[in-house]
Amino acid sequence: LWIGTFQNGVTYNSLNPKKIYSFLPLIGAKSGKYISSVFYHNENIWIGTMDKGLWRYDTKNGSYAREKGITSRSILCFFYDAKSNSYYAGGDQGFYILDKSKNWKKLLDKTVRSICTDKFGRLWLATWQGILIFTPSTENLVIVTEKNGLSSNMGYVLLQERGSQTIWCGTIGGGLNKISYTTNGISSIKNYTYKENGRGISNNHIWCLYEDKKGNIWAGTDAGLNFINKQQQISQLSLPEIANIKIT
């Protein structure tokens, strides 16, 4: 289990025996300690940092190097699309794809914080200017904002719901959005926000999303953990230890 930390680089947990180790070859003494994303695929571990760009660690031969062609110093998200066998990276200075020549190419000059793909192969990108829907084959770009029904343009995290044409978007300050889509675009957007009567989510800052085996959507906020079941009923996890804790 590989873990990215905020000040101590990358650590990994050996499950047998159970022990945590530090992985520090790319860190150095003064930089690279702030890890924003860790992704494993085909014996490579992709490590996004907040100050030293994107790195690739080859677990087979133990080599590691910083990826060239990416101008962003801060890599905010990394995504692998199995259908197209494509790697994508989002950073503070652009959105990139690893092309067939194994070179990184900038597709958009936007700060991208989260990436997911929908049922039709389109890429959804969370930005501070709303959600961008990008079609790789045509490079067509659609922008979804508050004018289209989003609760906030400040998108932070995206999640494609299994087995449906639904994408969830967590925002900073605007709560949660359930976005239904078709081949032609957005069909509806439903907002979930904080309500003082306790019937909404516990906070409007959404930092992480997860779908469990039962199809419940879990949302980590500035004030605890929430989940929405298949009947669209909202519950706030009542454990006092995490009731007002930031969940990321």
mmCIF file of C-alpha atoms in Angstrom:
data_model
loop_
_atom_site.group_PDB
_atom_site.id
_atom_site.type_symbol
_atom_site.label_atom_id
_atom_site.label_comp_id
_atom_site.label_asym_id
_atom_site.label_seq_id
_atom_site.Cartn_x
_atom_site.Cartn_y
_atom_site.Cartn_z
ATOM 1 C CA LEU A 1 0.000 0.000 0.000
ATOM 2 C CA TRP A 2 1.601 3.267 -1.170
ATOM 3 C CA ILE A 3 0.750 6.479 0.686
ATOM 4 C CA GLY A 4 1.462 10.080 -0.289
ATOM 5 C CA THR A 5 2.020 12.429 2.652
ATOM 6 C CA PHE A 6 1.989 16.196 3.043
ATOM 7 C CA GLN A 7 5.462 16.709 4.514
ATOM 8 C CA ASN A 8 7.266 13.365 4.484
ATOM 9 C CA GLY A 9 7.228 12.237 0.867
ATOM 10 C CA VAL A 10 5.974 8.772 -0.037
ATOM 11 C CA THR A 11 5.636 5.883 2.391
ATOM 12 C CA TYR A 12 4.562 2.318 1.757
ATOM 13 C CA ASN A 13 2.997 -0.254 4.008
ATOM 14 C CA SER A 14 4.184 -3.838 3.688
ATOM 15 C CA LEU A 15 1.140 -5.915 4.611
ATOM 16 C CA ASN A 16 3.248 -8.987 5.351
ATOM 17 C CA PRO A 17 4.874 -8.224 7.715
ATOM 18 C CA LYS A 18 2.867 -5.165 8.695
ATOM 19 C CA LYS A 19 5.379 -2.353 8.666
ATOM 20 C CA ILE A 20 5.562 1.162 7.212
ATOM 21 C CA TYR A 21 8.656 2.234 5.271
ATOM 22 C CA SER A 22 9.724 5.605 3.869
ATOM 23 C CA PHE A 23 10.495 5.863 0.144
ATOM 24 C CA LEU A 24 12.717 8.902 -0.242
ATOM 25 C CA PRO A 25 15.021 8.602 -3.281
ATOM 26 C CA LEU A 26 13.401 11.468 -5.172
ATOM 27 C CA ILE A 27 12.830 13.734 -2.213
ATOM 28 C CA GLY A 28 16.135 15.414 -1.479
ATOM 29 C CA ALA A 29 16.640 17.555 1.565
ATOM 30 C CA LYS A 30 14.472 20.552 0.702
ATOM 31 C CA SER A 31 11.856 19.618 -1.913
ATOM 32 C CA GLY A 32 9.496 16.919 -3.088
ATOM 33 C CA LYS A 33 8.118 16.175 0.363
ATOM 34 C CA TYR A 34 4.587 17.249 -0.524
ATOM 35 C CA ILE A 35 2.870 14.403 -2.387
ATOM 36 C CA SER A 36 -0.440 15.101 -4.149
ATOM 37 C CA SER A 37 -1.046 11.807 -5.973
ATOM 38 C CA VAL A 38 0.259 8.223 -6.105
ATOM 39 C CA PHE A 39 -0.838 5.790 -8.833
ATOM 40 C CA TYR A 40 0.336 2.242 -9.625
ATOM 41 C CA HIS A 41 0.012 0.593 -13.046
ATOM 42 C CA ASN A 42 2.075 -1.934 -15.030
ATOM 43 C CA GLU A 43 4.886 -2.107 -12.447
ATOM 44 C CA ASN A 44 5.268 1.680 -12.444
ATOM 45 C CA ILE A 45 4.400 4.038 -9.625
ATOM 46 C CA TRP A 46 3.513 7.548 -10.759
ATOM 47 C CA ILE A 47 4.178 10.150 -8.066
ATOM 48 C CA GLY A 48 2.759 13.649 -8.330
ATOM 49 C CA THR A 49 4.370 16.282 -6.109
ATOM 50 C CA MET A 50 3.335 19.781 -5.144
ATOM 51 C CA ASP A 51 6.694 21.344 -6.020
ATOM 52 C CA LYS A 52 8.770 18.980 -8.209
ATOM 53 C CA GLY A 53 6.394 17.844 -10.964
ATOM 54 C CA LEU A 54 5.637 14.223 -11.893
ATOM 55 C CA TRP A 55 7.956 11.268 -11.232
ATOM 56 C CA ARG A 56 7.875 7.653 -12.364
ATOM 57 C CA TYR A 57 9.328 4.830 -10.278
ATOM 58 C CA ASP A 58 9.953 1.509 -12.062
ATOM 59 C CA THR A 59 9.388 -1.152 -9.411
ATOM 60 C CA LYS A 60 10.934 -3.822 -11.644
ATOM 61 C CA ASN A 61 14.447 -2.364 -11.908
ATOM 62 C CA GLY A 62 14.326 0.259 -9.146
ATOM 63 C CA SER A 63 14.936 3.244 -11.417
ATOM 64 C CA TYR A 64 13.162 6.568 -11.014
ATOM 65 C CA ALA A 65 13.144 9.869 -12.874
ATOM 66 C CA ARG A 66 11.196 13.081 -13.207
ATOM 67 C CA GLU A 67 8.949 13.099 -16.278
ATOM 68 C CA LYS A 68 10.005 15.561 -18.968
ATOM 69 C CA GLY A 69 7.575 17.659 -20.986
ATOM 70 C CA ILE A 70 5.382 18.685 -18.061
ATOM 71 C CA THR A 71 5.836 22.334 -17.144
ATOM 72 C CA SER A 72 3.644 22.147 -14.037
ATOM 73 C CA ARG A 73 5.629 22.055 -10.807
ATOM 74 C CA SER A 74 2.487 21.036 -8.937
ATOM 75 C CA ILE A 75 0.752 17.840 -10.100
ATOM 76 C CA LEU A 76 -2.732 17.784 -8.594
ATOM 77 C CA CYS A 77 -4.143 14.569 -10.096
ATOM 78 C CA PHE A 78 -3.239 11.547 -12.246
ATOM 79 C CA PHE A 79 -5.569 9.308 -14.239
ATOM 80 C CA TYR A 80 -5.331 6.146 -16.358
ATOM 81 C CA ASP A 81 -8.066 5.430 -18.904
ATOM 82 C CA ALA A 82 -8.138 1.658 -19.489
ATOM 83 C CA LYS A 83 -10.383 1.894 -22.564
ATOM 84 C CA SER A 84 -7.927 4.035 -24.510
ATOM 85 C CA ASN A 85 -4.813 2.885 -22.610
ATOM 86 C CA SER A 86 -3.974 6.528 -21.976
ATOM 87 C CA TYR A 87 -2.290 8.334 -19.077
ATOM 88 C CA TYR A 88 -3.335 11.848 -18.070
ATOM 89 C CA ALA A 89 -1.977 14.339 -15.556
ATOM 90 C CA GLY A 90 -3.510 17.541 -14.252
ATOM 91 C CA GLY A 91 -1.415 20.309 -12.754
ATOM 92 C CA ASP A 92 -1.272 23.977 -11.886
ATOM 93 C CA GLN A 93 -0.107 24.848 -15.408
ATOM 94 C CA GLY A 94 -2.033 22.495 -17.642
ATOM 95 C CA PHE A 95 -3.657 19.186 -18.522
ATOM 96 C CA TYR A 96 -1.393 16.595 -20.182
ATOM 97 C CA ILE A 97 -1.529 13.271 -22.026
ATOM 98 C CA LEU A 98 1.262 10.738 -22.486
ATOM 99 C CA ASP A 99 1.218 10.171 -26.252
ATOM 100 C CA LYS A 100 2.111 7.036 -28.224
ATOM 101 C CA SER A 101 5.737 8.217 -28.487
ATOM 102 C CA LYS A 102 5.879 8.272 -24.663
ATOM 103 C CA ASN A 103 6.114 12.060 -24.619
ATOM 104 C CA TRP A 104 3.897 14.300 -22.516
ATOM 105 C CA LYS A 105 1.723 16.678 -24.541
ATOM 106 C CA LYS A 106 -0.225 19.592 -23.100
ATOM 107 C CA LEU A 107 -3.887 19.406 -24.129
ATOM 108 C CA LEU A 108 -5.278 22.349 -22.178
ATOM 109 C CA ASP A 109 -3.794 25.368 -20.459
ATOM 110 C CA LYS A 110 -5.995 24.987 -17.391
ATOM 111 C CA THR A 111 -5.421 24.097 -13.746
ATOM 112 C CA VAL A 112 -7.029 20.661 -13.343
ATOM 113 C CA ARG A 113 -7.720 19.234 -9.885
ATOM 114 C CA SER A 114 -9.552 15.970 -10.642
ATOM 115 C CA ILE A 115 -10.084 13.719 -13.684
ATOM 116 C CA CYS A 116 -12.576 10.984 -14.523
ATOM 117 C CA THR A 117 -14.073 9.472 -17.669
ATOM 118 C CA ASP A 118 -17.720 8.865 -18.521
ATOM 119 C CA LYS A 119 -19.485 5.977 -20.274
ATOM 120 C CA PHE A 120 -18.858 7.521 -23.684
ATOM 121 C CA GLY A 121 -15.104 8.030 -23.323
ATOM 122 C CA ARG A 122 -15.229 11.749 -22.573
ATOM 123 C CA LEU A 123 -12.918 13.165 -19.927
ATOM 124 C CA TRP A 124 -14.367 15.266 -17.117
ATOM 125 C CA LEU A 125 -12.018 17.768 -15.506
ATOM 126 C CA ALA A 126 -12.608 19.684 -12.269
ATOM 127 C CA THR A 127 -11.309 23.261 -12.319
ATOM 128 C CA TRP A 128 -11.903 26.513 -10.462
ATOM 129 C CA GLN A 129 -13.839 27.696 -13.548
ATOM 130 C CA GLY A 130 -16.335 24.835 -13.528
ATOM 131 C CA ILE A 131 -16.259 21.352 -15.056
ATOM 132 C CA LEU A 132 -14.682 20.802 -18.463
ATOM 133 C CA ILE A 133 -15.903 17.904 -20.616
ATOM 134 C CA PHE A 134 -13.199 17.026 -23.114
ATOM 135 C CA THR A 135 -13.504 14.582 -26.029
ATOM 136 C CA PRO A 136 -9.967 13.325 -26.864
ATOM 137 C CA SER A 137 -10.789 12.120 -30.393
ATOM 138 C CA THR A 138 -12.118 15.500 -31.558
ATOM 139 C CA GLU A 139 -10.610 17.777 -28.858
ATOM 140 C CA ASN A 140 -14.114 19.204 -28.400
ATOM 141 C CA LEU A 141 -14.498 21.065 -25.098
ATOM 142 C CA VAL A 142 -17.728 21.780 -23.197
ATOM 143 C CA ILE A 143 -17.749 23.942 -20.055
ATOM 144 C CA VAL A 144 -20.333 23.360 -17.296
ATOM 145 C CA THR A 145 -20.736 26.165 -14.741
ATOM 146 C CA GLU A 146 -23.202 27.661 -12.277
ATOM 147 C CA LYS A 147 -25.151 28.951 -15.302
ATOM 148 C CA ASN A 148 -25.880 25.318 -16.171
ATOM 149 C CA GLY A 149 -26.937 24.390 -12.625
ATOM 150 C CA LEU A 150 -23.694 23.653 -10.741
ATOM 151 C CA SER A 151 -23.814 24.727 -7.109
ATOM 152 C CA SER A 152 -20.321 26.270 -7.489
ATOM 153 C CA ASN A 153 -17.721 26.695 -10.242
ATOM 154 C CA MET A 154 -14.982 25.629 -7.811
ATOM 155 C CA GLY A 155 -14.845 21.928 -8.698
ATOM 156 C CA TYR A 156 -12.445 19.845 -6.621
ATOM 157 C CA VAL A 157 -13.200 16.118 -6.951
ATOM 158 C CA LEU A 158 -15.061 13.933 -9.485
ATOM 159 C CA LEU A 159 -16.494 10.414 -9.309
ATOM 160 C CA GLN A 160 -18.156 8.319 -12.045
ATOM 161 C CA GLU A 161 -20.921 6.243 -10.451
ATOM 162 C CA ARG A 162 -20.712 2.561 -11.362
ATOM 163 C CA GLY A 163 -23.238 1.272 -13.872
ATOM 164 C CA SER A 164 -24.911 4.605 -14.543
ATOM 165 C CA GLN A 165 -24.645 7.770 -16.566
ATOM 166 C CA THR A 166 -23.969 9.839 -13.467
ATOM 167 C CA ILE A 167 -20.945 11.792 -12.310
ATOM 168 C CA TRP A 168 -20.636 13.314 -8.838
ATOM 169 C CA CYS A 169 -18.757 16.585 -8.387
ATOM 170 C CA GLY A 170 -17.595 17.858 -5.017
ATOM 171 C CA THR A 171 -16.936 21.583 -4.818
ATOM 172 C CA ILE A 172 -15.242 23.967 -2.432
ATOM 173 C CA GLY A 173 -17.979 26.084 -0.896
ATOM 174 C CA GLY A 174 -20.889 24.797 -2.982
ATOM 175 C CA GLY A 175 -21.465 21.295 -1.685
ATOM 176 C CA LEU A 176 -22.078 18.250 -3.869
ATOM 177 C CA ASN A 177 -23.543 17.879 -7.362
ATOM 178 C CA LYS A 178 -25.112 14.796 -8.970
ATOM 179 C CA ILE A 179 -24.789 15.224 -12.736
ATOM 180 C CA SER A 180 -26.738 12.995 -15.124
ATOM 181 C CA TYR A 181 -25.578 12.916 -18.730
ATOM 182 C CA THR A 182 -26.345 11.437 -22.156
ATOM 183 C CA THR A 183 -24.402 11.206 -25.412
ATOM 184 C CA ASN A 184 -25.570 14.764 -26.123
ATOM 185 C CA GLY A 185 -24.375 16.273 -22.842
ATOM 186 C CA ILE A 186 -25.856 17.161 -19.450
ATOM 187 C CA SER A 187 -29.456 16.081 -18.820
ATOM 188 C CA SER A 188 -29.845 17.193 -15.170
ATOM 189 C CA ILE A 189 -27.921 18.451 -12.140
ATOM 190 C CA LYS A 190 -29.037 17.940 -8.537
ATOM 191 C CA ASN A 191 -27.360 19.910 -5.728
ATOM 192 C CA TYR A 192 -26.708 18.678 -2.177
ATOM 193 C CA THR A 193 -25.759 21.448 0.239
ATOM 194 C CA TYR A 194 -25.533 22.232 3.939
ATOM 195 C CA LYS A 195 -28.799 22.959 5.740
ATOM 196 C CA GLU A 196 -29.090 24.155 9.326
ATOM 197 C CA ASN A 197 -31.991 21.772 9.975
ATOM 198 C CA GLY A 198 -29.626 18.810 9.502
ATOM 199 C CA ARG A 199 -31.349 17.488 6.390
ATOM 200 C CA GLY A 200 -28.490 18.398 4.058
ATOM 201 C CA ILE A 201 -24.823 17.512 4.051
ATOM 202 C CA SER A 202 -22.725 18.562 7.042
ATOM 203 C CA ASN A 203 -20.536 21.072 5.169
ATOM 204 C CA ASN A 204 -20.217 22.624 1.698
ATOM 205 C CA HIS A 205 -16.485 21.953 1.307
ATOM 206 C CA ILE A 206 -16.140 18.521 -0.356
ATOM 207 C CA TRP A 207 -12.615 17.054 -0.374
ATOM 208 C CA CYS A 208 -13.104 13.415 -1.380
ATOM 209 C CA LEU A 209 -15.703 11.037 -2.810
ATOM 210 C CA TYR A 210 -16.078 7.250 -2.701
ATOM 211 C CA GLU A 211 -18.678 4.729 -3.872
ATOM 212 C CA ASP A 212 -19.004 1.587 -1.749
ATOM 213 C CA LYS A 213 -20.171 -1.907 -2.785
ATOM 214 C CA LYS A 214 -23.794 -1.052 -2.051
ATOM 215 C CA GLY A 215 -23.717 2.030 -4.247
ATOM 216 C CA ASN A 216 -23.680 4.552 -1.394
ATOM 217 C CA ILE A 217 -21.756 7.733 -2.177
ATOM 218 C CA TRP A 218 -19.472 8.877 0.647
ATOM 219 C CA ALA A 219 -18.320 12.486 0.858
ATOM 220 C CA GLY A 220 -15.552 13.833 3.092
ATOM 221 C CA THR A 221 -16.093 17.440 4.150
ATOM 222 C CA ASP A 222 -14.702 20.136 6.432
ATOM 223 C CA ALA A 223 -17.108 18.844 9.077
ATOM 224 C CA GLY A 224 -17.146 15.082 9.026
ATOM 225 C CA LEU A 225 -18.328 12.318 6.722
ATOM 226 C CA ASN A 226 -21.623 12.028 4.833
ATOM 227 C CA PHE A 227 -23.209 9.386 2.643
ATOM 228 C CA ILE A 228 -26.055 9.330 0.148
ATOM 229 C CA ASN A 229 -27.814 6.021 -0.455
ATOM 230 C CA LYS A 230 -29.450 4.764 -3.671
ATOM 231 C CA GLN A 231 -32.732 6.347 -2.574
ATOM 232 C CA GLN A 232 -30.970 9.750 -2.421
ATOM 233 C CA GLN A 233 -31.305 9.936 1.363
ATOM 234 C CA ILE A 234 -28.519 11.875 3.079
ATOM 235 C CA SER A 235 -26.961 10.698 6.329
ATOM 236 C CA GLN A 236 -24.221 12.269 8.401
ATOM 237 C CA LEU A 237 -21.910 9.826 10.151
ATOM 238 C CA SER A 238 -22.615 10.389 13.825
ATOM 239 C CA LEU A 239 -19.319 9.207 15.305
ATOM 240 C CA PRO A 240 -18.289 12.021 17.705
ATOM 241 C CA GLU A 241 -14.585 11.454 16.941
ATOM 242 C CA ILE A 242 -15.004 12.696 13.355
ATOM 243 C CA ALA A 243 -18.149 14.838 13.560
ATOM 244 C CA ASN A 244 -16.285 18.119 13.011
ATOM 245 C CA ILE A 245 -13.070 16.820 11.506
ATOM 246 C CA LYS A 246 -11.869 17.629 7.988
ATOM 247 C CA ILE A 247 -12.013 14.393 5.944
ATOM 248 C CA THR A 248 -9.745 14.326 2.897
#
